[in-house]
Short mmCIF file of C-alpha atoms in Angstrom, two decimals:
data_model
loop_
_atom_site.label_atom_id
_atom_site.label_comp_id
_atom_site.label_asym_id
_atom_site.label_seq_id
_atom_site.Cartn_x
_atom_site.Cartn_y
_atom_site.Cartn_z
CA MET A 1 -38.29 -29.99 -31.65
CA SER A 2 -36.43 -29.27 -28.26
CA ARG A 3 -33.60 -26.74 -28.26
CA TYR A 4 -30.63 -28.87 -27.92
CA HIS A 5 -32.61 -31.26 -31.23
CA SER A 6 -31.94 -28.15 -32.94
CA HIS A 7 -29.19 -27.14 -32.05
CA LEU A 8 -27.91 -30.87 -32.47
CA ASN A 9 -28.97 -30.45 -36.06
CA THR A 10 -27.58 -27.10 -36.52
CA SER A 11 -23.40 -27.99 -35.29
CA VAL A 12 -24.23 -31.27 -37.71
CA GLU A 13 -25.34 -29.32 -41.15
CA ILE A 14 -22.58 -27.05 -39.97
CA ILE A 15 -20.19 -29.51 -39.78
CA LYS A 16 -21.35 -31.22 -42.91
CA GLN A 17 -20.77 -27.66 -44.66
CA TYR A 18 -17.37 -26.94 -44.04
CA THR A 19 -14.38 -28.14 -45.88
CA GLY A 20 -11.53 -26.78 -43.96
CA GLY A 21 -10.67 -23.48 -46.21
CA GLU A 22 -10.54 -21.50 -43.43
CA PRO A 23 -10.77 -21.17 -39.54
CA LEU A 24 -13.43 -22.52 -38.26
CA ALA A 25 -14.05 -19.77 -36.17
CA HIS A 26 -14.13 -17.22 -39.00
CA HIS A 27 -16.97 -19.67 -40.48
CA LEU A 28 -19.10 -20.07 -37.64
CA LYS A 29 -18.97 -16.52 -37.32
CA LYS A 30 -19.99 -16.24 -40.57
CA VAL A 31 -22.84 -18.50 -40.10
CA PHE A 32 -24.19 -16.81 -37.17
CA SER A 33 -24.32 -13.53 -39.03
CA SER A 34 -26.08 -14.47 -41.88
CA ASN A 35 -28.92 -16.36 -39.38
CA LYS A 36 -30.05 -13.71 -36.26
CA LYS A 37 -31.79 -16.15 -34.20
CA TYR A 38 -29.28 -17.19 -32.57
CA GLY A 39 -28.38 -15.72 -29.55
CA SER A 40 -25.03 -15.55 -27.21
CA ASN A 41 -25.63 -18.97 -25.33
CA ASP A 42 -27.47 -20.98 -28.35
CA ARG A 43 -23.91 -19.52 -30.65
CA ARG A 44 -21.61 -20.98 -27.92
CA LEU A 45 -23.13 -24.12 -27.33
CA ILE A 46 -23.58 -24.91 -31.52
CA SER A 47 -19.83 -23.97 -31.68
CA HIS A 48 -18.94 -26.40 -28.29
CA LEU A 49 -21.05 -29.24 -29.99
CA CYS A 50 -18.46 -28.43 -34.18
CA TYR A 51 -15.34 -28.27 -32.07
CA CYS A 52 -15.80 -31.77 -29.81
CA TYR A 53 -16.76 -33.10 -32.88
CA TYR A 54 -13.47 -32.63 -34.80
CA ARG A 55 -11.30 -32.92 -31.53
CA VAL A 56 -12.35 -36.66 -32.52
CA ALA A 57 -13.38 -37.49 -35.40
CA ARG A 58 -10.72 -40.00 -36.15
CA MET A 59 -11.98 -42.22 -33.72
CA LEU A 60 -15.40 -41.98 -34.27
CA GLY A 61 -16.19 -45.00 -37.22
CA ASP A 62 -19.36 -44.98 -39.11
CA CYS A 63 -22.39 -43.84 -37.60
CA LEU A 64 -25.07 -40.53 -38.32
CA MET A 65 -23.17 -37.80 -37.60
CA GLU A 66 -26.08 -36.62 -34.71
CA GLU A 67 -24.75 -39.86 -33.07
CA LYS A 68 -20.48 -38.29 -33.48
CA VAL A 69 -21.65 -35.20 -32.32
CA LEU A 70 -22.65 -36.44 -29.85
CA THR A 71 -20.29 -39.06 -28.70
CA ALA A 72 -17.87 -36.44 -29.51
CA LEU A 73 -19.67 -34.45 -26.65
CA PHE A 74 -19.77 -36.88 -23.88
CA PHE A 75 -15.41 -37.69 -24.48
CA CYS A 76 -14.77 -34.19 -24.26
CA SER A 77 -17.41 -33.33 -21.36
CA SER A 78 -15.85 -33.82 -17.46
CA GLU A 79 -18.86 -32.66 -16.30
CA PRO A 80 -22.86 -33.22 -16.99
CA ASN A 81 -24.23 -30.92 -18.91
CA GLU A 82 -27.73 -29.84 -20.41
CA VAL A 83 -27.72 -31.35 -24.20
CA LEU A 84 -26.40 -35.00 -22.77
CA LYS A 85 -29.07 -34.60 -20.38
CA LYS A 86 -31.97 -34.40 -22.35
CA LEU A 87 -30.57 -36.31 -25.54
CA LYS A 88 -28.37 -38.77 -23.99
CA PRO A 89 -29.08 -39.01 -19.87
CA GLU A 90 -27.38 -42.38 -19.47
CA TRP A 91 -24.19 -40.94 -21.25
CA ASN A 92 -24.24 -37.94 -18.91
CA GLU A 93 -24.24 -39.94 -15.33
CA LYS A 94 -20.72 -41.00 -16.93
CA VAL A 95 -19.04 -38.13 -17.99
CA ALA A 96 -16.89 -38.04 -14.81
CA LEU A 97 -15.47 -41.05 -15.97
CA SER A 98 -11.91 -41.47 -17.46
CA LEU A 99 -11.24 -41.80 -21.16
CA ASP A 100 -10.67 -45.78 -20.82
CA GLU A 101 -13.85 -45.79 -18.93
CA LYS A 102 -16.17 -44.08 -21.25
CA ILE A 103 -14.82 -46.27 -24.62
CA ALA A 104 -15.35 -49.65 -22.08
CA PHE A 105 -19.10 -47.53 -21.49
CA LEU A 106 -19.76 -47.43 -25.27
CA SER A 107 -17.79 -50.01 -26.03
CA ILE A 108 -20.78 -52.33 -24.62
CA ASN A 109 -22.51 -52.57 -28.16
CA GLN A 110 -19.54 -54.01 -29.70
CA THR A 111 -18.32 -50.57 -31.16
CA PHE A 112 -14.84 -49.48 -30.69
CA PHE A 113 -13.18 -46.45 -30.08
CA PRO A 114 -9.34 -46.35 -30.51
CA PHE A 115 -8.49 -43.24 -28.73
CA GLN A 116 -4.96 -43.29 -30.30
CA SER A 117 -6.15 -42.82 -34.17
CA ILE A 118 -7.42 -38.87 -32.80
CA PHE A 119 -3.81 -38.43 -33.94
CA PRO A 120 -2.47 -41.19 -36.71
CA TRP A 121 1.06 -39.96 -36.86
CA ARG A 122 2.49 -41.40 -34.34
CA ASP A 123 6.15 -41.83 -36.43
CA ALA A 124 6.26 -38.20 -37.37
CA LEU A 125 6.27 -37.06 -33.85
CA SER A 126 9.20 -35.36 -32.36
CA GLU A 127 11.10 -38.15 -29.96
CA GLU A 128 10.13 -36.13 -26.97
CA ILE A 129 6.62 -36.25 -26.85
CA ASP A 130 4.31 -39.17 -25.31
CA TYR A 131 1.84 -40.18 -27.70
CA ASP A 132 -0.51 -41.62 -25.37
CA LEU A 133 -0.90 -37.83 -23.61
CA PHE A 134 -0.76 -36.00 -26.33
CA CYS A 135 -4.19 -37.67 -28.18
CA ARG A 136 -5.72 -37.52 -24.73
CA SER A 137 -5.02 -34.18 -24.49
CA PHE A 138 -7.21 -33.22 -27.60
CA LEU A 139 -10.10 -34.07 -25.16
CA ILE A 140 -9.01 -30.51 -23.25
CA GLN A 141 -10.36 -27.14 -24.69
CA PRO A 142 -6.83 -25.15 -24.27
CA ASP A 143 -5.94 -22.04 -21.22
CA LEU A 144 -5.80 -18.89 -22.20
CA PHE A 145 -2.15 -17.87 -20.95
CA LEU A 146 -1.56 -14.14 -20.02
CA ARG A 147 2.77 -13.01 -19.77
CA ILE A 148 2.71 -10.03 -17.18
CA ARG A 149 5.11 -7.92 -18.85
CA PRO A 150 8.01 -6.41 -16.19
CA GLY A 151 6.97 -3.88 -13.59
CA TYR A 152 3.50 -5.03 -13.32
CA LYS A 153 2.47 -7.55 -11.54
CA GLU A 154 1.30 -6.55 -8.87
CA LYS A 155 -0.52 -4.55 -10.66
CA VAL A 156 -2.32 -7.26 -12.74
CA LEU A 157 -2.59 -9.22 -9.67
CA SER A 158 -4.74 -7.20 -7.77
CA LYS A 159 -6.71 -6.28 -10.96
CA PHE A 160 -7.72 -9.86 -11.31
CA ILE A 161 -8.44 -10.36 -7.73
CA ALA A 162 -11.03 -7.26 -7.34
CA TYR A 163 -12.56 -8.43 -10.05
CA GLY A 164 -12.99 -11.92 -8.92
CA LEU A 165 -12.18 -13.90 -12.34
CA LYS A 166 -10.32 -17.11 -11.20
CA PHE A 167 -6.50 -17.67 -12.67
CA GLU A 168 -3.88 -20.11 -11.66
CA GLY A 169 0.04 -18.90 -11.75
CA VAL A 170 1.80 -21.36 -13.75
CA GLY A 171 5.03 -19.67 -13.85
CA GLU A 172 6.88 -16.74 -12.47
CA ASP A 173 5.21 -14.26 -14.59
CA CYS A 174 2.46 -16.51 -16.24
CA ILE A 175 -1.20 -16.45 -15.50
CA ALA A 176 -3.65 -19.09 -16.83
CA VAL A 177 -7.38 -18.34 -17.60
CA VAL A 178 -10.64 -20.45 -19.20
CA ASN A 179 -10.06 -19.56 -22.55
CA THR A 180 -13.59 -18.07 -23.07
CA SER A 181 -12.69 -15.38 -20.19
CA LYS A 182 -13.14 -11.08 -21.51
CA VAL A 183 -9.51 -10.48 -20.09
CA GLU A 184 -9.83 -7.02 -21.94
CA ASN A 185 -12.19 -6.23 -19.70
CA ILE A 186 -10.20 -6.60 -17.03
CA VAL A 187 -6.18 -5.31 -17.36
CA LYS A 188 -4.43 -3.68 -20.42
CA LEU A 189 -3.35 -6.06 -23.52
CA ASN A 190 0.22 -5.65 -24.72
CA THR A 191 0.61 -2.77 -22.25
CA GLU A 192 0.29 -4.53 -19.15
CA VAL A 193 0.32 -8.12 -20.22
CA VAL A 194 0.62 -10.48 -23.54
CA VAL A 195 -1.44 -12.69 -24.42
CA GLN A 196 0.98 -15.68 -25.51
CA ASP A 197 0.75 -19.42 -24.94
CA PHE A 198 2.83 -20.75 -21.74
CA SER A 199 5.12 -22.65 -24.50
CA SER A 200 5.78 -19.83 -26.36
CA GLN A 201 6.59 -17.79 -23.10
CA LYS A 202 9.13 -20.33 -22.14
CA VAL A 203 11.29 -19.52 -25.37
CA GLY A 204 11.81 -16.33 -23.31
CA ALA A 205 14.42 -18.64 -21.26
CA PHE A 206 16.40 -18.94 -24.30
CA LEU A 207 16.62 -15.18 -24.33
CA LYS A 208 17.32 -15.39 -20.61
CA TRP A 209 20.60 -17.57 -21.65
CA ILE A 210 21.70 -14.71 -24.58
CA ASN A 211 21.32 -12.25 -22.11
CA GLN A 212 23.49 -14.29 -19.12
CA ASN A 213 26.04 -15.38 -21.63
CA ASN A 214 26.49 -12.86 -23.88
CA PRO A 215 25.48 -9.13 -22.89
CA LEU A 216 25.29 -6.55 -25.39
CA PRO A 217 24.82 -2.59 -24.40
CA VAL A 218 22.06 -2.82 -27.33
CA TYR A 219 21.11 -6.58 -29.79
CA GLN A 220 20.47 -6.04 -33.36
CA VAL A 221 17.99 -8.38 -32.99
CA TRP A 222 15.74 -9.62 -36.19
CA ASP A 223 12.05 -10.80 -35.84
CA CYS A 224 12.05 -12.28 -39.18
CA CYS A 225 8.57 -14.18 -39.27
CA ALA A 226 6.96 -11.61 -36.93
CA ALA A 227 3.61 -12.06 -37.18
CA SER A 228 1.68 -9.99 -34.44
CA GLY A 229 4.86 -9.35 -32.97
CA GLY A 230 4.30 -11.27 -29.77
CA LYS A 231 7.91 -12.75 -29.84
CA SER A 232 9.76 -9.03 -30.67
CA ILE A 233 7.73 -8.02 -27.21
CA LEU A 234 9.38 -11.09 -25.27
CA ALA A 235 12.63 -9.89 -26.84
CA LYS A 236 12.59 -6.53 -25.70
CA ASP A 237 11.84 -7.93 -22.66
CA VAL A 238 13.93 -10.10 -21.57
CA LEU A 239 16.93 -8.02 -23.80
CA GLY A 240 16.14 -4.80 -22.83
CA LYS A 241 18.12 -2.65 -25.56
CA VAL A 242 17.13 -3.55 -28.44
CA ASP A 243 17.21 -2.46 -32.31
CA LEU A 244 14.97 -3.90 -33.70
CA TRP A 245 13.69 -5.02 -36.86
CA VAL A 246 10.69 -7.16 -37.90
CA SER A 247 9.08 -8.56 -40.91
CA ASP A 248 6.55 -11.27 -42.35
CA VAL A 249 5.13 -11.98 -45.93
CA ARG A 250 1.72 -10.30 -45.09
CA GLU A 251 1.49 -6.43 -44.33
CA ASN A 252 -1.86 -7.39 -42.68
CA ILE A 253 -0.57 -8.59 -40.35
CA LEU A 254 2.60 -6.17 -39.99
CA PHE A 255 -0.45 -3.94 -39.03
CA ASN A 256 -1.63 -5.47 -36.48
CA LEU A 257 2.29 -5.63 -35.24
CA ARG A 258 2.39 -1.81 -35.34
CA LYS A 259 -0.58 -1.28 -32.88
CA ARG A 260 -0.08 -3.91 -30.72
CA PHE A 261 3.78 -2.59 -30.30
CA ALA A 262 2.04 1.13 -29.76
CA GLU A 263 0.23 -0.49 -26.62
CA ALA A 264 3.50 -2.18 -25.69
CA GLY A 265 5.22 1.03 -25.76
CA ILE A 266 7.91 0.07 -28.76
CA LYS A 267 8.43 3.19 -30.80
CA LYS A 268 12.01 2.63 -32.54
CA TYR A 269 11.89 -0.12 -35.01
CA LYS A 270 12.04 -0.74 -38.60
CA SER A 271 9.35 -2.66 -40.17
CA MET A 272 9.18 -4.48 -43.49
CA VAL A 273 7.19 -7.19 -45.88
CA VAL A 274 9.80 -9.61 -47.11
CA ASP A 275 9.13 -13.02 -48.41
CA LEU A 276 11.88 -15.20 -46.89
CA SER A 277 11.58 -17.91 -49.71
CA ASN A 278 13.19 -15.75 -52.21
CA MET A 279 16.91 -14.75 -51.42
CA SER A 280 16.66 -11.27 -53.71
CA ASN A 281 13.93 -10.43 -51.48
CA VAL A 282 15.69 -10.82 -48.72
CA GLN A 283 19.43 -9.66 -50.14
CA GLU A 284 17.28 -6.67 -50.92
CA ALA A 285 15.64 -6.10 -47.67
CA MET A 286 18.55 -7.01 -45.29
CA ASP A 287 20.98 -4.70 -47.10
CA ASP A 288 23.97 -6.45 -45.83
CA ASN A 289 22.72 -5.71 -42.24
CA LYS A 290 23.43 -8.08 -39.73
CA PHE A 291 22.30 -9.21 -36.55
CA ASP A 292 23.26 -10.62 -32.94
CA LEU A 293 20.26 -12.29 -32.73
CA ILE A 294 17.58 -14.11 -35.62
CA ILE A 295 14.49 -14.42 -34.28
CA ALA A 296 13.34 -17.45 -37.04
CA ASP A 297 9.44 -18.35 -35.23
CA VAL A 298 9.21 -20.17 -39.16
CA PRO A 299 5.98 -21.02 -41.14
CA CYS A 300 4.80 -24.92 -39.84
CA THR A 301 2.24 -27.21 -40.04
CA GLY A 302 1.04 -26.20 -36.36
CA SER A 303 0.29 -29.31 -34.92
CA GLY A 304 1.36 -27.94 -31.88
CA THR A 305 -2.02 -25.71 -31.54
CA TRP A 306 -4.38 -28.40 -32.80
CA GLY A 307 -6.21 -28.78 -29.44
CA ARG A 308 -7.25 -24.72 -30.93
CA THR A 309 -7.65 -25.42 -34.44
CA PRO A 310 -9.17 -29.16 -33.85
CA GLU A 311 -10.14 -28.56 -37.45
CA GLN A 312 -6.73 -28.62 -39.16
CA MET A 313 -5.90 -31.83 -37.76
CA HIS A 314 -8.94 -33.23 -39.48
CA PHE A 315 -8.18 -31.51 -43.06
CA PHE A 316 -4.45 -32.22 -42.82
CA LYS A 317 -2.77 -34.43 -44.96
CA ASN A 318 0.83 -36.53 -44.48
CA GLU A 319 2.27 -34.12 -48.05
CA PHE A 320 2.01 -31.38 -45.39
CA ILE A 321 4.91 -32.36 -43.64
CA ASP A 322 7.15 -32.50 -46.41
CA ASP A 323 6.28 -28.79 -47.48
CA TYR A 324 6.59 -27.65 -44.54
CA ASN A 325 10.07 -28.83 -44.08
CA ARG A 326 11.27 -27.50 -46.97
CA LEU A 327 10.38 -24.12 -46.92
CA GLN A 328 11.82 -23.70 -43.93
CA LYS A 329 15.69 -25.25 -44.43
CA ILE A 330 14.45 -22.16 -47.63
CA ILE A 331 14.11 -20.00 -44.98
CA VAL A 332 17.28 -20.36 -43.18
CA THR A 333 19.02 -20.92 -45.92
CA ASN A 334 18.05 -17.35 -46.27
CA ILE A 335 17.82 -15.25 -43.42
CA LEU A 336 21.44 -16.91 -41.92
CA PRO A 337 23.91 -14.64 -44.37
CA SER A 338 22.49 -11.70 -42.08
CA LEU A 339 23.31 -13.14 -38.93
CA LYS A 340 27.08 -11.67 -37.47
CA LYS A 341 29.62 -14.10 -36.69
CA GLY A 342 29.66 -14.91 -33.13
CA GLY A 343 25.26 -14.32 -33.50
CA TYR A 344 22.46 -16.48 -32.51
CA LEU A 345 19.78 -17.90 -34.05
CA LEU A 346 16.76 -18.73 -31.73
CA TYR A 347 14.08 -21.55 -34.72
CA ILE A 348 10.95 -21.82 -33.30
CA THR A 349 7.82 -23.64 -34.71
CA CYS A 350 4.40 -24.99 -33.12
CA SER A 351 4.74 -27.52 -34.65
CA VAL A 352 5.09 -31.25 -33.01
CA PHE A 353 6.54 -33.20 -36.72
CA LYS A 354 10.62 -34.28 -36.04
CA LYS A 355 10.66 -33.19 -40.26
CA GLU A 356 9.85 -29.38 -38.54
CA ASN A 357 11.74 -29.93 -35.73
CA GLU A 358 14.95 -32.14 -35.35
CA GLU A 359 15.49 -32.77 -38.86
CA VAL A 360 15.82 -28.92 -40.10
CA VAL A 361 17.49 -27.84 -36.93
CA ASN A 362 20.17 -31.20 -38.19
CA PHE A 363 19.91 -29.55 -41.20
CA ILE A 364 21.35 -26.01 -39.91
CA GLN A 365 24.08 -27.61 -37.67
CA GLN A 366 25.66 -29.39 -41.02
CA GLN A 367 25.42 -26.85 -43.80
CA PHE A 368 26.34 -24.03 -42.34
CA GLN A 369 28.14 -25.08 -38.58
CA LEU A 370 26.55 -23.46 -36.47
CA GLN A 371 26.79 -25.16 -33.05
CA MET A 372 24.10 -25.84 -31.09
CA ILE A 373 23.48 -23.88 -27.76
CA LYS A 374 20.17 -25.43 -26.42
CA LYS A 375 16.82 -26.86 -27.79
CA GLU A 376 13.34 -28.22 -26.40
CA VAL A 377 10.40 -29.65 -26.98
CA PHE A 378 8.22 -27.78 -24.63
CA LYS A 379 4.69 -30.26 -24.15
CA GLY A 380 2.17 -28.24 -23.37
CA TYR A 381 -0.17 -31.29 -23.52
CA GLN A 382 1.09 -31.72 -20.21
CA ALA A 383 -0.09 -27.91 -18.74
CA LYS A 384 -3.55 -27.04 -21.00
CA ALA A 385 -1.16 -25.43 -23.69
CA ASP A 386 0.29 -25.51 -26.69
CA THR A 387 3.14 -28.10 -27.42
CA MET A 388 6.13 -26.35 -29.44
CA PHE A 389 9.81 -26.65 -30.06
CA ALA A 390 13.22 -24.30 -30.34
CA ALA A 391 16.26 -24.18 -31.10
CA LEU A 392 19.26 -21.85 -30.07
CA LEU A 393 22.63 -22.21 -31.91
CA ASN A 394 25.59 -19.99 -32.62
CA LYS A 395 27.83 -18.90 -35.04
CA SER A 396 30.77 -19.32 -34.09
CA LEU A 397 32.93 -19.64 -36.82
#
């Protein structure tokens, strides 16, 4: 059996065994840890075959799993590769074709590949999203984006040029590199740059609006769903002096946050484990403290990030949207008493579903009389990035 047949068979076995209970990356790591025969190139190729499958699994129809994986590789390839060269040479010659041309080419044998079936929740999308472009974006691996922190731009760019790593400037302080780049070997993470998706970086424009229209000597800021602290570091960089509170329901993620804050030079802050779905827990933790800004990057389906984690799309169920919608409304209801009069709520999701985005924002406006300042769907599918939603609201009453 050839090396490539072996890789194909291994990927098929992994796909058959994987149930979606943990991120695919974690599952693959466990598989390779228990089977030491695979070198780094083998692991990379097998992983790529698995990810290709989950990117387009819903459009592959009924055929042998081996055929599905090779078809997925064909759809997700733009340049010839060794696997197709050995196992599907006639396909390998066609990888530079457009998606529509590839579908036409494979449909010669009466096979139909409706690419829109990649993402079957069209009616649930936020209205601004281009469904056709969004579906096609799943065929492409997103880039890795870095936000250069204030004062480090010249130094960071010099390091990348000296190292010889190809990069692209996609914003004033944002650069994009290939997703697998080992940037930690070139620059100091969190000190000089922050790994942060391009769309997530665009949230900084909302913070700049606050700084320009309501400047304060010190901003009282609560990042209530802080995770590993990326939005907090962004707020510090944009707003300047902040009295920062951070919370998350997971102690382990706050451990990672504290490490990042140390690297980022953020020393003065208060961190807490808080269950935002429990009003009494929130009240006890906040102790009547009020904030000029609450950043609520709320739990969501993560549907805007499925280009990075396509396995989540494969195991997704419709009822999850309603579950998150309910949770988001509960969280907003519980945190808003901690917002000062005249303060701002920055509501964020990495979702493409209107029930998590516009519908929750409408709820906030109707139930709590907050004034909409601005809202935006950040269309990452146009830039090999995540797609996100953000809304800035003001408590004027």
